[in-house]
mmCIF file with all atom_site columns, C-alpha atoms and ligand atoms in Angstrom:
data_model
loop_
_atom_site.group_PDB
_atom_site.id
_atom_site.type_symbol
_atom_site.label_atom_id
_atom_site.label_alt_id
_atom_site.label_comp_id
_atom_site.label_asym_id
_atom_site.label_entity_id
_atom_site.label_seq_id
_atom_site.pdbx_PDB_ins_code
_atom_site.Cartn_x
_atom_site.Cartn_y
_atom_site.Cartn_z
_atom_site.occupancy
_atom_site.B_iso_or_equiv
_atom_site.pdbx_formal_charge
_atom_site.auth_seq_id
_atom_site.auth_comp_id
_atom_site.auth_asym_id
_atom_site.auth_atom_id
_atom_site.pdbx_PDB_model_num
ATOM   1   C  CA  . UNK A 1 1   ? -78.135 191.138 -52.352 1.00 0.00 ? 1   UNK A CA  1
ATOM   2   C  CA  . UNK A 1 2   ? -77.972 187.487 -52.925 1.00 0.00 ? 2   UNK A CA  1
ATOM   3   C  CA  . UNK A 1 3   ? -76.616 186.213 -56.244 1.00 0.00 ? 3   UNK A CA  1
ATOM   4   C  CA  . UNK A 1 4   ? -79.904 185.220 -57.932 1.00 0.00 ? 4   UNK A CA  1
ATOM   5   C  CA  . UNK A 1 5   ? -81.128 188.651 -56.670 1.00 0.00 ? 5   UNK A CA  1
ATOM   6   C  CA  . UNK A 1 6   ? -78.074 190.044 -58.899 1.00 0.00 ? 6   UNK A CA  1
ATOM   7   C  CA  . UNK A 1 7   ? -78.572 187.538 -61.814 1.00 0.00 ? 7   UNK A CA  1
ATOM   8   C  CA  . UNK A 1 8   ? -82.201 188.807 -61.827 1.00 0.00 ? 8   UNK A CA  1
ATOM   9   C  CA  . UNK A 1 9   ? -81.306 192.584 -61.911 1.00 0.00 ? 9   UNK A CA  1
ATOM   10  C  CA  . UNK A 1 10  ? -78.397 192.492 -64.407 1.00 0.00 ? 10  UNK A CA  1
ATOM   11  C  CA  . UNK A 1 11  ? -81.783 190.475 -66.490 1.00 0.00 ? 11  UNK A CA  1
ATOM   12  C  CA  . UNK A 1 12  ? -83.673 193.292 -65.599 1.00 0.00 ? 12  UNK A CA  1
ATOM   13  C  CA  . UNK A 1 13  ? -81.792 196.007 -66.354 1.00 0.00 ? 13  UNK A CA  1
ATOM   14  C  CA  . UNK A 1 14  ? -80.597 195.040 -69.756 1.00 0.00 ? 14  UNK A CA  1
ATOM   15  C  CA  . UNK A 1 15  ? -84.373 194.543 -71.056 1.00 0.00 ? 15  UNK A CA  1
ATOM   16  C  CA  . UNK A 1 16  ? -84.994 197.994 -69.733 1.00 0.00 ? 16  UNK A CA  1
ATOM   17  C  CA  . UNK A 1 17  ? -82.448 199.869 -71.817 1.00 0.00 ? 17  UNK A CA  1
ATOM   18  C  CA  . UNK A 1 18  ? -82.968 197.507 -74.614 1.00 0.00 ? 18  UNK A CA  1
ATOM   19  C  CA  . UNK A 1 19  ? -86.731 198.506 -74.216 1.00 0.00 ? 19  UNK A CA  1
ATOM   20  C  CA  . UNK A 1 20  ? -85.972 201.853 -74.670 1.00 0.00 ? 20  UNK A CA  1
ATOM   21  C  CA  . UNK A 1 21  ? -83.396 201.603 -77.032 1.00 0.00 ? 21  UNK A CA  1
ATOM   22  C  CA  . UNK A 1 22  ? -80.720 202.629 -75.140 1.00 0.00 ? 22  UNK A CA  1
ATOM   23  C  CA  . UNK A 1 23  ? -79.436 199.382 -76.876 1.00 0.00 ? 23  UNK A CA  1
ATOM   24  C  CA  . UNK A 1 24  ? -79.631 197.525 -79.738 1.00 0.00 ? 24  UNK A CA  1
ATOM   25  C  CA  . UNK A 1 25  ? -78.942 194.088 -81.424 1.00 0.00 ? 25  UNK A CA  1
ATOM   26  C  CA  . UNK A 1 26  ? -75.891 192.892 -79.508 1.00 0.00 ? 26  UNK A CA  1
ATOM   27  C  CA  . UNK A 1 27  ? -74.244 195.750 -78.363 1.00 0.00 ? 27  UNK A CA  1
ATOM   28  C  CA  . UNK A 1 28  ? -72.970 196.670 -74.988 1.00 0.00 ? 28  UNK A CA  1
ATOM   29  C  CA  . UNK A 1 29  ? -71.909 194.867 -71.624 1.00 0.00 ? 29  UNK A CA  1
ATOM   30  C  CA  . UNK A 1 30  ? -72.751 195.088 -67.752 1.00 0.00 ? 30  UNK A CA  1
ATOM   31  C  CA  . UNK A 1 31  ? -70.986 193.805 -64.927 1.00 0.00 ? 31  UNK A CA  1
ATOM   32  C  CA  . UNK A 1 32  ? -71.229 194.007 -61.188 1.00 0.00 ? 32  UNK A CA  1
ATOM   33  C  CA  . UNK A 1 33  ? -69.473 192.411 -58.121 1.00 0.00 ? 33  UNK A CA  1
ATOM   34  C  CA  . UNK A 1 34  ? -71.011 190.035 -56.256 1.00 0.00 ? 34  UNK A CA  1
ATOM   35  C  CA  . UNK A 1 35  ? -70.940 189.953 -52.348 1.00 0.00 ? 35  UNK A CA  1
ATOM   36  C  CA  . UNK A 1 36  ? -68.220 187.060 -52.902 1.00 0.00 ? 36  UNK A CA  1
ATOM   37  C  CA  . UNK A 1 37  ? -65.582 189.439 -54.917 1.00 0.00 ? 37  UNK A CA  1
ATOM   38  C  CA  . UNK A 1 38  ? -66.332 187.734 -58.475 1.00 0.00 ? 38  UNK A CA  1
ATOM   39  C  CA  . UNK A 1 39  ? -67.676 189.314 -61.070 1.00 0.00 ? 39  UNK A CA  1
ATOM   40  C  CA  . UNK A 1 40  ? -70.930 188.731 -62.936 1.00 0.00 ? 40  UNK A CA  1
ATOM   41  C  CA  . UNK A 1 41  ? -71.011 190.105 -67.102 1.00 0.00 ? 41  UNK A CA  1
ATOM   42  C  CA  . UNK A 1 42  ? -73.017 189.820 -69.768 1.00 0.00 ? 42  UNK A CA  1
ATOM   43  C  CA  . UNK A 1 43  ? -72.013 186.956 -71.901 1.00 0.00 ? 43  UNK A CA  1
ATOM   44  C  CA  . UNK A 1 44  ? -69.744 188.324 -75.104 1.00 0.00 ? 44  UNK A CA  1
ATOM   45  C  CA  . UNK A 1 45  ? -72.849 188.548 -78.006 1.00 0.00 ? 45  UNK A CA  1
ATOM   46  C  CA  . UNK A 1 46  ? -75.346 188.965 -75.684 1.00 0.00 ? 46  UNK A CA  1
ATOM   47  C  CA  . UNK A 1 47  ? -78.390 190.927 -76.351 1.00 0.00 ? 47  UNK A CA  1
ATOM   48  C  CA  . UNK A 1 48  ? -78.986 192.842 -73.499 1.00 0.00 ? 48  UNK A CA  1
ATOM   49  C  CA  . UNK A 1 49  ? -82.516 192.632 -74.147 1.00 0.00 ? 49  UNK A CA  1
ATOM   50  C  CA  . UNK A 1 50  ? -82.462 189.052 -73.390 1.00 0.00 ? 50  UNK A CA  1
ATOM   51  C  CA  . UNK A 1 51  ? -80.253 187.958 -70.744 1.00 0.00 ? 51  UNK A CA  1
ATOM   52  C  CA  . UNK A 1 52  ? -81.105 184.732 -68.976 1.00 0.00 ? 52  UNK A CA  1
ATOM   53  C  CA  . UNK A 1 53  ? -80.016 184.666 -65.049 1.00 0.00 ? 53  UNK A CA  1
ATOM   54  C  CA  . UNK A 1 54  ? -78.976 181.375 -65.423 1.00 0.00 ? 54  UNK A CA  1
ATOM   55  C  CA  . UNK A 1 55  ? -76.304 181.651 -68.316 1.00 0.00 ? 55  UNK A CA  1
ATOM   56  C  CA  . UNK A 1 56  ? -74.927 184.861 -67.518 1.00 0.00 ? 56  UNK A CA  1
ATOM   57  C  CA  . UNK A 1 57  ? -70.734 184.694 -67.075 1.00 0.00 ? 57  UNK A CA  1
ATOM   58  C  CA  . UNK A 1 58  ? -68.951 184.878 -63.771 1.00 0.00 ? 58  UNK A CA  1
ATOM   59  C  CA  . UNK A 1 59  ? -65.587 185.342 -63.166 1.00 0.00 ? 59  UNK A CA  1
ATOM   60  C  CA  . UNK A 1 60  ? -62.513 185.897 -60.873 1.00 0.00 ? 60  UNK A CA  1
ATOM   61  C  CA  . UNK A 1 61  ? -61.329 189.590 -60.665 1.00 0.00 ? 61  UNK A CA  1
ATOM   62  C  CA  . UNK A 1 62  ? -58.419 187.811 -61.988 1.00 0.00 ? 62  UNK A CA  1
ATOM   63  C  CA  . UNK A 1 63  ? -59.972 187.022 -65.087 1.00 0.00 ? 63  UNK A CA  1
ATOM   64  C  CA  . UNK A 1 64  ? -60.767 183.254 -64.399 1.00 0.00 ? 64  UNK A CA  1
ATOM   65  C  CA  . UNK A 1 65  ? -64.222 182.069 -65.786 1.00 0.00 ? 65  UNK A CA  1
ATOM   66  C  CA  . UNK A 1 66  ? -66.274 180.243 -63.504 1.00 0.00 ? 66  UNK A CA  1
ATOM   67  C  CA  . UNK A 1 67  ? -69.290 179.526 -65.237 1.00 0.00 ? 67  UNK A CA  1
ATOM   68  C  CA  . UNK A 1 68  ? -71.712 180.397 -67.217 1.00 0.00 ? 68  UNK A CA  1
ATOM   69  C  CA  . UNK A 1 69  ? -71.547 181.255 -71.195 1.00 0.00 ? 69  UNK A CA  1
ATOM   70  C  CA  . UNK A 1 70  ? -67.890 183.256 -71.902 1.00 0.00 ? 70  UNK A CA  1
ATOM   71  C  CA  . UNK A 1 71  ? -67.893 186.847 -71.048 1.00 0.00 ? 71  UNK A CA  1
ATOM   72  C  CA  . UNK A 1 72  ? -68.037 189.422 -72.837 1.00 0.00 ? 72  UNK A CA  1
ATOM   73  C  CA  . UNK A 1 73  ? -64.858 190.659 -74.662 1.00 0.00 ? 73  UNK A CA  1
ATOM   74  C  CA  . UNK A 1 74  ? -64.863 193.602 -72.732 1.00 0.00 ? 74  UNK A CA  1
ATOM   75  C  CA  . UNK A 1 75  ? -64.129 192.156 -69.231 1.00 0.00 ? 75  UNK A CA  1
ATOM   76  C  CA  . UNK A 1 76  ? -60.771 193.046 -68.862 1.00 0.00 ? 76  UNK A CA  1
ATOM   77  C  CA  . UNK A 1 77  ? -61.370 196.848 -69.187 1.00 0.00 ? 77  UNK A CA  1
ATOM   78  C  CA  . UNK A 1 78  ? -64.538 195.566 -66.837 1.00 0.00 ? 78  UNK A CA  1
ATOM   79  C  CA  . UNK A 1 79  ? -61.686 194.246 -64.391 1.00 0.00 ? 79  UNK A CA  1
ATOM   80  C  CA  . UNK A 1 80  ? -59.429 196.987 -64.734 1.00 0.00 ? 80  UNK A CA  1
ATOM   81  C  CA  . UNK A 1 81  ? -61.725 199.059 -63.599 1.00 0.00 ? 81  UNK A CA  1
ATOM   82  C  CA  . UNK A 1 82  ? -62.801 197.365 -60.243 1.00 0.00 ? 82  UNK A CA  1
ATOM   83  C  CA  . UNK A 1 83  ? -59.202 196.516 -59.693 1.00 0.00 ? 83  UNK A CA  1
ATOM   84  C  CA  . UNK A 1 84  ? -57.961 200.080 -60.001 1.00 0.00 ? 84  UNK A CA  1
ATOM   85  C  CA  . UNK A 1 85  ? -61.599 201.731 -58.103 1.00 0.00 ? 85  UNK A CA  1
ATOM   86  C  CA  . UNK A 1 86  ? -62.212 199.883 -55.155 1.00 0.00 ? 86  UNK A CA  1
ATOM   87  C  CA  . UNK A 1 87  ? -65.794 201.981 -54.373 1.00 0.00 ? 87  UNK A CA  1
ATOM   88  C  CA  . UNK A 1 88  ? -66.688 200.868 -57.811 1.00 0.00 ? 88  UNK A CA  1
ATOM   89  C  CA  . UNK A 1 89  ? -69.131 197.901 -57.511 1.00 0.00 ? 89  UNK A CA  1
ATOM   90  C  CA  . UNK A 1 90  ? -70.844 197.867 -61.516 1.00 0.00 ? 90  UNK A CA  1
ATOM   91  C  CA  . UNK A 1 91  ? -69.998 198.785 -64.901 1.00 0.00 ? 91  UNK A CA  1
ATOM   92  C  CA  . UNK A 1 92  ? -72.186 199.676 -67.653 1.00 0.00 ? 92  UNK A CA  1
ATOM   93  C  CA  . UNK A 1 93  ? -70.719 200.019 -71.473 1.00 0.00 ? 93  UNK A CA  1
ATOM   94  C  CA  . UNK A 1 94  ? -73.300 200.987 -73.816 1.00 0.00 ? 94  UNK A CA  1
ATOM   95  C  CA  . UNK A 1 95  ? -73.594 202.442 -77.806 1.00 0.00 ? 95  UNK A CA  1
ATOM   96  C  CA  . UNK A 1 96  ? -76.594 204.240 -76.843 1.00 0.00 ? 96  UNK A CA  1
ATOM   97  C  CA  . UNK A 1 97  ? -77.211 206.924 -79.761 1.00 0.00 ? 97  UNK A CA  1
ATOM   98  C  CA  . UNK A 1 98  ? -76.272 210.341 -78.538 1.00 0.00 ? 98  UNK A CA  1
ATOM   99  C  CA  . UNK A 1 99  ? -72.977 209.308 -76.578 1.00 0.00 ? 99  UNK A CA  1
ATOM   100 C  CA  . UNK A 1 100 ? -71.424 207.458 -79.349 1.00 0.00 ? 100 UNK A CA  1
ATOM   101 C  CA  . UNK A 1 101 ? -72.359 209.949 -82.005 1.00 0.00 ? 101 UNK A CA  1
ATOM   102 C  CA  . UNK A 1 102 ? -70.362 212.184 -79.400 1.00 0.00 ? 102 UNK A CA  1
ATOM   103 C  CA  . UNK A 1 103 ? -67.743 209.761 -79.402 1.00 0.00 ? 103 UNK A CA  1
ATOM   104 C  CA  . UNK A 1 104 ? -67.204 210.071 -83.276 1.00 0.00 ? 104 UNK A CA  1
ATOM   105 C  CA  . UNK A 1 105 ? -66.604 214.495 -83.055 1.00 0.00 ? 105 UNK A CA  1
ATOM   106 C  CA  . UNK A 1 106 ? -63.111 215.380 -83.735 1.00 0.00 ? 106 UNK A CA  1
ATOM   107 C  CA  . UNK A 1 107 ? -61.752 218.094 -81.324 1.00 0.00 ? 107 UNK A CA  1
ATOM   108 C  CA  . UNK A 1 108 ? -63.038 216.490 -77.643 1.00 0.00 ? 108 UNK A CA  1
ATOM   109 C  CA  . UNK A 1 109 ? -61.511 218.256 -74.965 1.00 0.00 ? 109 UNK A CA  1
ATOM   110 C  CA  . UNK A 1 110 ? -59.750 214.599 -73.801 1.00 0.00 ? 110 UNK A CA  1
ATOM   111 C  CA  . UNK A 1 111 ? -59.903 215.604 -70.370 1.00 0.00 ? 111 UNK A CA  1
ATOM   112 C  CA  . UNK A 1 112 ? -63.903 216.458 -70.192 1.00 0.00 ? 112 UNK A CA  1
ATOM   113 C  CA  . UNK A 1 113 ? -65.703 215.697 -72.863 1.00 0.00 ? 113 UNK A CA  1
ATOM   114 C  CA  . UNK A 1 114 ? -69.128 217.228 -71.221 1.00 0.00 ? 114 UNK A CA  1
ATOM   115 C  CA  . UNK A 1 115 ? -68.140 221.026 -70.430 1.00 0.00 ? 115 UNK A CA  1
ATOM   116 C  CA  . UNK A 1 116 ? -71.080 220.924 -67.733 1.00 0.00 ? 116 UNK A CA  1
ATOM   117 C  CA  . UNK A 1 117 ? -74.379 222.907 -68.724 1.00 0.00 ? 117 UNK A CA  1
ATOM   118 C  CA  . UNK A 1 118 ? -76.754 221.016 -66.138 1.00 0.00 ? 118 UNK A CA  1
ATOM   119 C  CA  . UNK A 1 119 ? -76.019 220.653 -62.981 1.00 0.00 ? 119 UNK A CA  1
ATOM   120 C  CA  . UNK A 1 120 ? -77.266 216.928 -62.593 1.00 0.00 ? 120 UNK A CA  1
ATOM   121 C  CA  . UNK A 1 121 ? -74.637 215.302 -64.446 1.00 0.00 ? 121 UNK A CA  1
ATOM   122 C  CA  . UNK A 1 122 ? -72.289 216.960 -62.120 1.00 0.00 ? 122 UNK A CA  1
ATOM   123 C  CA  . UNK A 1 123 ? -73.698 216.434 -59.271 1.00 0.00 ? 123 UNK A CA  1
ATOM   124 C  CA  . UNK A 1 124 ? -74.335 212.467 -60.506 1.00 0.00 ? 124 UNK A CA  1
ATOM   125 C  CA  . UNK A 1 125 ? -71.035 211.923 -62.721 1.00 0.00 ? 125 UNK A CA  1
ATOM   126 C  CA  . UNK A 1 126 ? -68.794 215.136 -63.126 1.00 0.00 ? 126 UNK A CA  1
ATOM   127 C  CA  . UNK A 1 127 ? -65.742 215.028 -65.553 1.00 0.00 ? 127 UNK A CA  1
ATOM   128 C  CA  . UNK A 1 128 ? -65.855 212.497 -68.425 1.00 0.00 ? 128 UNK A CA  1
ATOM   129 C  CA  . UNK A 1 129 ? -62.411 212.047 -70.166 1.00 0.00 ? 129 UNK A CA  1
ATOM   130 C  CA  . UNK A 1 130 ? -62.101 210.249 -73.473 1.00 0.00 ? 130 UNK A CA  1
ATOM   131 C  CA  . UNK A 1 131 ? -60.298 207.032 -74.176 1.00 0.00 ? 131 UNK A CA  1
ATOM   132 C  CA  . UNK A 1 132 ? -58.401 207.304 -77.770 1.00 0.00 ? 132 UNK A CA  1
ATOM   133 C  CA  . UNK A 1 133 ? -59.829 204.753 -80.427 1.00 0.00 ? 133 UNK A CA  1
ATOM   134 C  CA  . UNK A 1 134 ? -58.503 201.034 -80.011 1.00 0.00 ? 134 UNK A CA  1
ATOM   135 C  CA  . UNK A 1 135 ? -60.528 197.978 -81.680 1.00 0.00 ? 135 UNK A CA  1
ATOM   136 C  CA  . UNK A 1 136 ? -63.348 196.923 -79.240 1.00 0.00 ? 136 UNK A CA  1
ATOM   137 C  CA  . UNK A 1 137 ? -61.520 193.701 -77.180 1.00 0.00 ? 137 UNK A CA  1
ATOM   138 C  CA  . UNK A 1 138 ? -57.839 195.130 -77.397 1.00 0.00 ? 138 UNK A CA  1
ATOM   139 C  CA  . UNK A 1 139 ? -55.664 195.387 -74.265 1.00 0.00 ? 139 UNK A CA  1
ATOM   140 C  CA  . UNK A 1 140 ? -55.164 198.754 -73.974 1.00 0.00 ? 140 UNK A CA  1
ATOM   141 C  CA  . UNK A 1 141 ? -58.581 199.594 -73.219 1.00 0.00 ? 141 UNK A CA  1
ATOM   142 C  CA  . UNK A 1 142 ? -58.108 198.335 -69.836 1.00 0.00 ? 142 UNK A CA  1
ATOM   143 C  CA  . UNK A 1 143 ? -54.765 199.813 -69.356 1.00 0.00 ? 143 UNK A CA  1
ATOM   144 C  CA  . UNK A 1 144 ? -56.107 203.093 -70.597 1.00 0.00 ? 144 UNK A CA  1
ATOM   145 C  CA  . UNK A 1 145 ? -59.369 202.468 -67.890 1.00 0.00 ? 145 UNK A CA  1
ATOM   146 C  CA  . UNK A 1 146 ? -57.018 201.232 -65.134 1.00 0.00 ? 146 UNK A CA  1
ATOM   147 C  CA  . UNK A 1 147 ? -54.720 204.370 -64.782 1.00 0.00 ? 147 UNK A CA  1
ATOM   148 C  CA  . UNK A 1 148 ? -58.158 206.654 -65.094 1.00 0.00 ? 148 UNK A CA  1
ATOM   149 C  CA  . UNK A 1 149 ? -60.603 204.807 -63.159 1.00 0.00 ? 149 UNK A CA  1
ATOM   150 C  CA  . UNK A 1 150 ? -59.682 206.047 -59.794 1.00 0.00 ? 150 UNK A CA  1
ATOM   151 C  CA  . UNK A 1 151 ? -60.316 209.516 -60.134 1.00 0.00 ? 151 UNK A CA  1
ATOM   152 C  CA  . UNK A 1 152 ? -63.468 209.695 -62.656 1.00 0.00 ? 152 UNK A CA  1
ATOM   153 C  CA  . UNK A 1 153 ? -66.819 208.024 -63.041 1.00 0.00 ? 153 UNK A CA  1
ATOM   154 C  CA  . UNK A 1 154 ? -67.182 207.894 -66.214 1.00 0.00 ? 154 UNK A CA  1
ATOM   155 C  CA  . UNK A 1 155 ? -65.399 207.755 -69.430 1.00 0.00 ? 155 UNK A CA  1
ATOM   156 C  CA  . UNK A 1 156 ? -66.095 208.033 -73.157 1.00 0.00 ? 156 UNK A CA  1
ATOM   157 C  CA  . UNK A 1 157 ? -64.565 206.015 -75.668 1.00 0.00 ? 157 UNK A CA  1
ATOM   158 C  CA  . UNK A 1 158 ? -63.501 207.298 -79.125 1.00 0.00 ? 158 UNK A CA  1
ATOM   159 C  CA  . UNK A 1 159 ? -65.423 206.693 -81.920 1.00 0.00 ? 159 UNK A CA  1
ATOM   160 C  CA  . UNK A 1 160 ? -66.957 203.446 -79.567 1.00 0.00 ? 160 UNK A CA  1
ATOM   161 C  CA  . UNK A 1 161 ? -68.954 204.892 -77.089 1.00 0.00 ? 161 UNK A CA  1
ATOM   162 C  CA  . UNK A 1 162 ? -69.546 205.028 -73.068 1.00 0.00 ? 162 UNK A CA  1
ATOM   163 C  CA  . UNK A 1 163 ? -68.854 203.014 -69.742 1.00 0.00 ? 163 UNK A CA  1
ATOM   164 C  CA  . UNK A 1 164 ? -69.843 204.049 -66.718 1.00 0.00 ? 164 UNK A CA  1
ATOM   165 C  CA  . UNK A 1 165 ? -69.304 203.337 -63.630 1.00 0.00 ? 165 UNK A CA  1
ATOM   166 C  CA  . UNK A 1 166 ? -71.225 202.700 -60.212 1.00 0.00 ? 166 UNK A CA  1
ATOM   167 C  CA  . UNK A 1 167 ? -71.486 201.536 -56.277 1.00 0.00 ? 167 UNK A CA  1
ATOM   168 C  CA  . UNK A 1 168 ? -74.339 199.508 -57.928 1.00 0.00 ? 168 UNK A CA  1
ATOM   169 C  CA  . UNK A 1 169 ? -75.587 198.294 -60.919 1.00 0.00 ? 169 UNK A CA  1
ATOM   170 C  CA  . UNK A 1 170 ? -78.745 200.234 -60.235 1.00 0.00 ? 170 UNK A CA  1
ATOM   171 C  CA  . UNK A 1 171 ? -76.794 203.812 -59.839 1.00 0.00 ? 171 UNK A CA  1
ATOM   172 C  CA  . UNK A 1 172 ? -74.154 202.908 -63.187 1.00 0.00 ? 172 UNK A CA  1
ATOM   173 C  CA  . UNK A 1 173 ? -77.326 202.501 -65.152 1.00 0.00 ? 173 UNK A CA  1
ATOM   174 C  CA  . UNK A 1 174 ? -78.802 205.642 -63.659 1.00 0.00 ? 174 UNK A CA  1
ATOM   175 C  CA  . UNK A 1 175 ? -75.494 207.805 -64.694 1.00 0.00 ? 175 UNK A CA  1
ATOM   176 C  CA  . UNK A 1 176 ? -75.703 206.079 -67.637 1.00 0.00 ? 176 UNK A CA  1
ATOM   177 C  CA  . UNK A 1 177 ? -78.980 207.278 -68.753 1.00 0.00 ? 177 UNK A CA  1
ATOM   178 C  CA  . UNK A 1 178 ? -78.343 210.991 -67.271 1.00 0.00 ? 178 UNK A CA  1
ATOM   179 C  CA  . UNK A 1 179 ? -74.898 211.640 -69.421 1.00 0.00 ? 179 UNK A CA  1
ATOM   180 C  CA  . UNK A 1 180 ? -77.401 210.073 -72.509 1.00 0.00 ? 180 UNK A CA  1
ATOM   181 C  CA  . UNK A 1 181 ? -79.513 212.628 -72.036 1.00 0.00 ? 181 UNK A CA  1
ATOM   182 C  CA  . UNK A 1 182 ? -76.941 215.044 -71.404 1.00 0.00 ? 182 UNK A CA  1
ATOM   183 C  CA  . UNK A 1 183 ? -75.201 213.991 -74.805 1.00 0.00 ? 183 UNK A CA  1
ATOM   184 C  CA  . UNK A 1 184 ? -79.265 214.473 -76.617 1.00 0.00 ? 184 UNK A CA  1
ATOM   185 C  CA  . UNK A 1 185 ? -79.213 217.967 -74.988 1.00 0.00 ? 185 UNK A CA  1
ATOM   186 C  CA  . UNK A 1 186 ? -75.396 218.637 -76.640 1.00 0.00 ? 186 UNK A CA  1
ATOM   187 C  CA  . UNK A 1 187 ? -76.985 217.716 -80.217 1.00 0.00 ? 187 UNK A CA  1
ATOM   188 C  CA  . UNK A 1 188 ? -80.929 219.135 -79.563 1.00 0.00 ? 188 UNK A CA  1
ATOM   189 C  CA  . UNK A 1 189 ? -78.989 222.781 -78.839 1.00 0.00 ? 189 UNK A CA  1
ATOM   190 C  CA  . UNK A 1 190 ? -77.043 221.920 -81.805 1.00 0.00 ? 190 UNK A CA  1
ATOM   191 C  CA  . UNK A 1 191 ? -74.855 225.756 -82.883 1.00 0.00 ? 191 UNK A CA  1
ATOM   192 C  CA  . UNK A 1 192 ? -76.897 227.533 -80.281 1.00 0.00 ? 192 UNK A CA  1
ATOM   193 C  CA  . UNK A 1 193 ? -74.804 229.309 -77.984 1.00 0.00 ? 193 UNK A CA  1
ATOM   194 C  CA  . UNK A 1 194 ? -74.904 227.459 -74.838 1.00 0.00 ? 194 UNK A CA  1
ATOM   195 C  CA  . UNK A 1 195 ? -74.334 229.435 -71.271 1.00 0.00 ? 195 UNK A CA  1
ATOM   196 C  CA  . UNK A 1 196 ? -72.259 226.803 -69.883 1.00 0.00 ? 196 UNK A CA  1
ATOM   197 C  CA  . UNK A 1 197 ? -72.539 227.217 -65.582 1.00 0.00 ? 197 UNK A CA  1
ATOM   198 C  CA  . UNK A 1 198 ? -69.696 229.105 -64.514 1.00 0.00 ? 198 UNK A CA  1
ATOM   199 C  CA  . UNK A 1 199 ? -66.496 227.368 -62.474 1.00 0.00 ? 199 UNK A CA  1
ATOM   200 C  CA  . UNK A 1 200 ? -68.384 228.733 -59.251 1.00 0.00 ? 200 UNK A CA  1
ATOM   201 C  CA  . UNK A 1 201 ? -71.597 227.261 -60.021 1.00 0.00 ? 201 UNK A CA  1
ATOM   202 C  CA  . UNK A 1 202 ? -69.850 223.745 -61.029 1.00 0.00 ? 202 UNK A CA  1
ATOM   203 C  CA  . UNK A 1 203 ? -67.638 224.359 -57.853 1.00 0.00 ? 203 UNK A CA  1
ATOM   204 C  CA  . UNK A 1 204 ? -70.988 224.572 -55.746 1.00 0.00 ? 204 UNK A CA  1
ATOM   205 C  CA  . UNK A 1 205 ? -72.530 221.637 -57.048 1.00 0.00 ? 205 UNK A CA  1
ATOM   206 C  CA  . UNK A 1 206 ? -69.311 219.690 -56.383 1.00 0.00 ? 206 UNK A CA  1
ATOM   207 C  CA  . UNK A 1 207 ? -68.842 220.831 -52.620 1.00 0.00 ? 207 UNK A CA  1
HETATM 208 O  O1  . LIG B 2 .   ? -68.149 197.130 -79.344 1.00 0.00 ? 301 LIG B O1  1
HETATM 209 C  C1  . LIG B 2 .   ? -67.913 195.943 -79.059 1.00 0.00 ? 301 LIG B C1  1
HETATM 210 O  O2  . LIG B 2 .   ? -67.660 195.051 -79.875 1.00 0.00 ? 301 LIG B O2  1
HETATM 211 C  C2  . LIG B 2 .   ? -68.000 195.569 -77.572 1.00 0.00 ? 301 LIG B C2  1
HETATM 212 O  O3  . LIG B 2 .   ? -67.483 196.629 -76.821 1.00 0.00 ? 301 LIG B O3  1
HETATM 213 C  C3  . LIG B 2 .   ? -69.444 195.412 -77.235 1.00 0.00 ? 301 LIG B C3  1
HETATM 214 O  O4  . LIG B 2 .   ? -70.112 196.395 -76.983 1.00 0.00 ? 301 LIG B O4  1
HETATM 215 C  C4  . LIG B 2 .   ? -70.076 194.081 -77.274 1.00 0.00 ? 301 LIG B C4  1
HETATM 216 O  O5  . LIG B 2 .   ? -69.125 193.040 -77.073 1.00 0.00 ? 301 LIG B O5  1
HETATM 217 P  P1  . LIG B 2 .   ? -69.512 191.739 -76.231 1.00 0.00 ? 301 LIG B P1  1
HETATM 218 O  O6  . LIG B 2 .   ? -69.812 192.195 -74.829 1.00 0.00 ? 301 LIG B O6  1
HETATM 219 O  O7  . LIG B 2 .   ? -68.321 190.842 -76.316 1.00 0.00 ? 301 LIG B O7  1
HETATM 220 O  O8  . LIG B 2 .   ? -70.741 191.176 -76.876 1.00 0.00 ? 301 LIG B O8  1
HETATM 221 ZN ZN1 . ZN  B 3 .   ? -68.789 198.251 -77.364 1.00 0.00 ? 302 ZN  B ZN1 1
#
């Protein structure tokens, strides 16, 4: 993919979950590598709903920035990531509804937030651990995402919301949508007892 073929689906992508109001105002960030190692982000209050290809931000994986508006305030946990996950090739950090209203519940299980029910967000994402509560921009974010970026794909942030990861910005925003709907089915079911798929049926899916 060329860069202005990357520019033009970072664009496209952010109108489509602003369309559907998987975001709102200026919430959120993307990222994604380009075939040249630096990174291209959303610009820091960005609407996602209206990126322009031409202004977005690119930087080194270093943290240099190259051009465009400044990034977001979120690119070092973006960099941490794809420093510390060499498959990963996009991130996606949203404050779509149903994951951040997860985000706020006291008593997460820190390691898996998500005890699976379906077996698509296995299959697509599989454990989603939760990053304690630090004020959106701080450092620790990305020193929190560096040590657990290479062994999960997601990752929920407390009281915040998620990022997710991808091998493209396509597939991030893909996961992205599924553990949405995954977090809608958590609240729909509400104090319903759930049967949650057994550790043989979760083992299956995994194999
Ligand atoms: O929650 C925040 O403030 C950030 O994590 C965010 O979502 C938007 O920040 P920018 O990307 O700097 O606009
Ligand atoms: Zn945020």
């Amino acid at each position: 993919m060329t860069e202005q073929q990357a520019r033009e689906q970072m664009v496209k992508l952010g109108a489509s979950f602003f369309q559907r109001g998987y975001a709102t105002g200026s919430a959120g960030n993307l990222s994604m590598m380009l075939e040249d190692g630096h990174l291209l982000a959303t610009p820091t209050g960005s609407c996602l709903g209206e990126l322009d290809p031409d202004t977005l931000s690119k930087v080194t994986l270093d943290g240099e920035w190259l051009s465009g508006d400044k990034p977001s305030k979120e690119i070092s946990f973006h960099r941490a990531i794809y420093l510390n996950k060499p498959e990963c090739k996009a991130v996606v950090h949203l404050h779509s509804l149903y994951l951040t209203a997860l985000s706020c519940l006291q008593g997460l299980d820190s390691k898996n937030c998500i005890k699976p029910f379906t077996p698509y967000v296995v299959m697509r994402v599989g454990d989603v651990p939760v990053v304690p509560y630090y004020r959106p921009g701080d450092a620790r974010l990305g020193e929190d995402l560096a040590r657990l970026a290479p062994h999960f794909n997601a990752f929920l942030l407390a009281n915040h919301g998620p990022v997710v990861v991808g091998k493209s910005l396509r597939e991030a925003a893909d996961n992205t949508e599924e553990l949405e709907e995954t977090a809608r089915l958590i609240f729909t079911l509400g104090d319903r007892p759930i049967r949650y798929l057994s550790d043989d049926e979760v083992a299956e899916l995994r194999s």
